[in-house]
Amino acid sequence: KTAAVGNTLTLTGLEDGEQLDVTLKQWLPTAKGADEFNVPSDGKKWAAAQFELLNTGRKVYADSPSNGAKAADAQGQRFDAWYGDITAGPAMSSDVSLPKGEKALGWIVFEVPKNSTIVSVQFGMNSGFANQTGQWTVK
């Protein structure tokens, strides 16, 4: 499933009754660290995706959402989530437990080479092991 920034994709998990409406609310091709201690490694920059997760399933969604998030650049390189606080807002919780009908909102940061242009962001339930993966085109 592919979408653009602002679009919502409905994804299912590994277990029957696990379902989320996942929205990529905002995309920052360059994200600024929240303070002097939150900075990218040498030769790297931070990019960030703000996701909203709405539990539309019958079961509680319990996961670390950043484990299922990836960013891809124009060369096809894939990058896992990175831990860093940014000025744009609060990070996605690393321990989300969402009953049916509840939401989680937060930023997921990716550390990428400075010369990398990220072209898509992916999200999958169950730390990325679910059969479905949502993909959003970004610029």
Coordinates of C-alpha atoms in Angstrom, one line a residue:
K1 CA 0.0 0.0 0.0
T2 CA 1.4 3.4 -1.0
A3 CA 0.3 6.9 0.0
A4 CA 1.5 10.5 0.4
V5 CA 2.1 12.7 3.4
G6 CA -1.3 13.3 5.1
N7 CA -2.8 10.0 3.9
T8 CA -4.0 7.2 6.1
L9 CA -3.4 3.5 5.4
T10 CA -5.3 0.7 7.2
L11 CA -2.8 -2.0 8.2
T12 CA -3.4 -5.4 9.8
G13 CA -1.1 -7.2 12.3
L14 CA 0.0 -10.8 12.7
E15 CA -2.9 -11.7 15.0
D16 CA -6.5 -11.7 14.0
G17 CA -8.1 -8.5 15.3
E18 CA -5.0 -6.4 15.1
Q19 CA -5.6 -3.3 12.9
L20 CA -4.4 0.3 12.8
D21 CA -5.2 3.3 10.7
V22 CA -1.7 4.8 10.2
T23 CA -1.4 8.4 9.1
L24 CA 1.9 10.1 8.1
K25 CA 1.0 13.5 9.5
Q26 CA 4.2 15.4 8.7
W27 CA 7.6 14.8 7.1
L28 CA 10.8 16.7 7.9
P29 CA 13.7 16.0 5.4
T30 CA 16.0 17.6 8.0
A31 CA 15.1 17.6 11.7
K32 CA 16.9 19.7 14.3
G33 CA 17.9 18.2 17.6
A34 CA 16.1 19.4 20.7
D35 CA 19.3 20.5 22.5
E36 CA 23.1 20.4 22.2
F37 CA 23.1 16.7 23.3
N38 CA 20.7 15.6 20.6
V39 CA 22.8 15.8 17.4
P40 CA 23.4 13.5 14.4
S41 CA 26.7 11.6 14.1
D42 CA 29.4 13.1 11.9
G43 CA 28.5 13.1 8.2
K44 CA 24.8 12.3 9.0
K45 CA 21.6 14.3 9.3
W46 CA 18.3 13.5 10.9
A47 CA 15.0 13.2 9.0
A48 CA 11.7 12.6 10.9
A49 CA 8.2 11.3 10.3
Q50 CA 5.3 12.2 12.5
F51 CA 2.9 9.2 12.6
E52 CA -0.6 9.0 14.1
L53 CA -1.7 5.5 15.0
L54 CA -5.4 4.8 15.6
N55 CA -6.4 1.4 16.8
T56 CA -9.3 0.3 14.6
G57 CA -9.0 -3.4 15.5
R58 CA -10.6 -5.6 18.1
K59 CA -7.4 -6.2 20.1
V60 CA -5.1 -3.9 22.1
Y61 CA -2.2 -2.8 19.9
A62 CA 1.0 -3.2 22.0
D63 CA 4.4 -2.6 20.3
S64 CA 7.3 -0.3 19.9
P65 CA 6.2 1.5 16.7
S66 CA 9.7 2.8 15.7
N67 CA 10.8 -0.8 15.3
G68 CA 8.5 -1.2 12.3
A69 CA 9.5 2.1 10.7
K70 CA 12.0 2.5 7.9
A71 CA 13.1 5.3 5.5
A72 CA 14.5 4.7 2.0
D73 CA 16.6 7.0 -0.1
A74 CA 16.7 7.4 -3.9
Q75 CA 19.6 4.9 -4.2
G76 CA 17.5 2.2 -2.4
Q77 CA 19.3 2.3 0.9
R78 CA 17.1 1.6 3.9
F79 CA 17.4 3.2 7.3
D80 CA 16.0 2.1 10.7
A81 CA 14.6 4.4 13.3
W82 CA 17.1 6.3 15.4
Y83 CA 16.7 7.7 19.0
G84 CA 16.8 11.4 19.3
D85 CA 14.7 14.3 20.6
I86 CA 13.9 16.9 18.0
T87 CA 12.5 20.5 18.2
A88 CA 9.4 19.6 16.1
G89 CA 7.8 17.8 19.0
P90 CA 7.6 14.7 21.2
A91 CA 8.9 11.3 20.0
M92 CA 6.7 8.4 19.4
S93 CA 6.5 6.3 22.6
S94 CA 8.8 3.2 22.6
D95 CA 6.1 1.3 24.5
V96 CA 2.7 1.9 23.0
S97 CA -0.4 0.1 24.3
L98 CA -3.5 1.3 22.5
P99 CA -7.0 0.0 23.3
K100 CA -9.5 0.0 20.5
G101 CA -10.4 3.5 19.4
E102 CA -7.4 5.2 21.0
K103 CA -4.6 7.1 19.3
A104 CA -0.8 7.6 19.6
L105 CA 1.0 10.5 18.0
G106 CA 4.7 11.1 17.8
W107 CA 7.9 11.6 15.8
I108 CA 10.1 8.8 14.6
V109 CA 13.6 10.0 13.7
F110 CA 16.0 8.4 11.1
E111 CA 19.7 9.1 10.9
V112 CA 20.8 9.2 7.3
P113 CA 23.9 10.3 5.3
K114 CA 24.0 14.0 4.8
N115 CA 23.8 13.6 1.0
S116 CA 20.9 11.1 1.1
T117 CA 17.5 12.1 -0.3
I118 CA 14.8 10.2 1.5
V119 CA 12.0 9.3 -1.0
S120 CA 9.7 7.0 1.1
V121 CA 8.9 6.0 4.6
Q122 CA 7.5 2.7 5.6
F123 CA 5.5 1.4 8.6
G124 CA 4.6 -2.1 9.6
M125 CA 2.9 -3.5 12.7
N126 CA 4.4 -6.0 15.0
S127 CA 7.8 -4.4 14.9
G128 CA 7.7 -4.6 11.1
F129 CA 7.0 -8.4 11.0
A130 CA 3.3 -8.1 10.0
N131 CA 2.4 -9.2 6.4
Q132 CA 1.3 -5.7 5.4
T133 CA 3.6 -2.6 5.2
G134 CA 2.4 0.9 4.5
Q135 CA 4.5 3.2 2.4
W136 CA 4.4 6.9 2.0
T137 CA 6.2 8.9 -0.7
V138 CA 8.0 11.9 0.8
K139 CA 10.0 14.8 -0.6

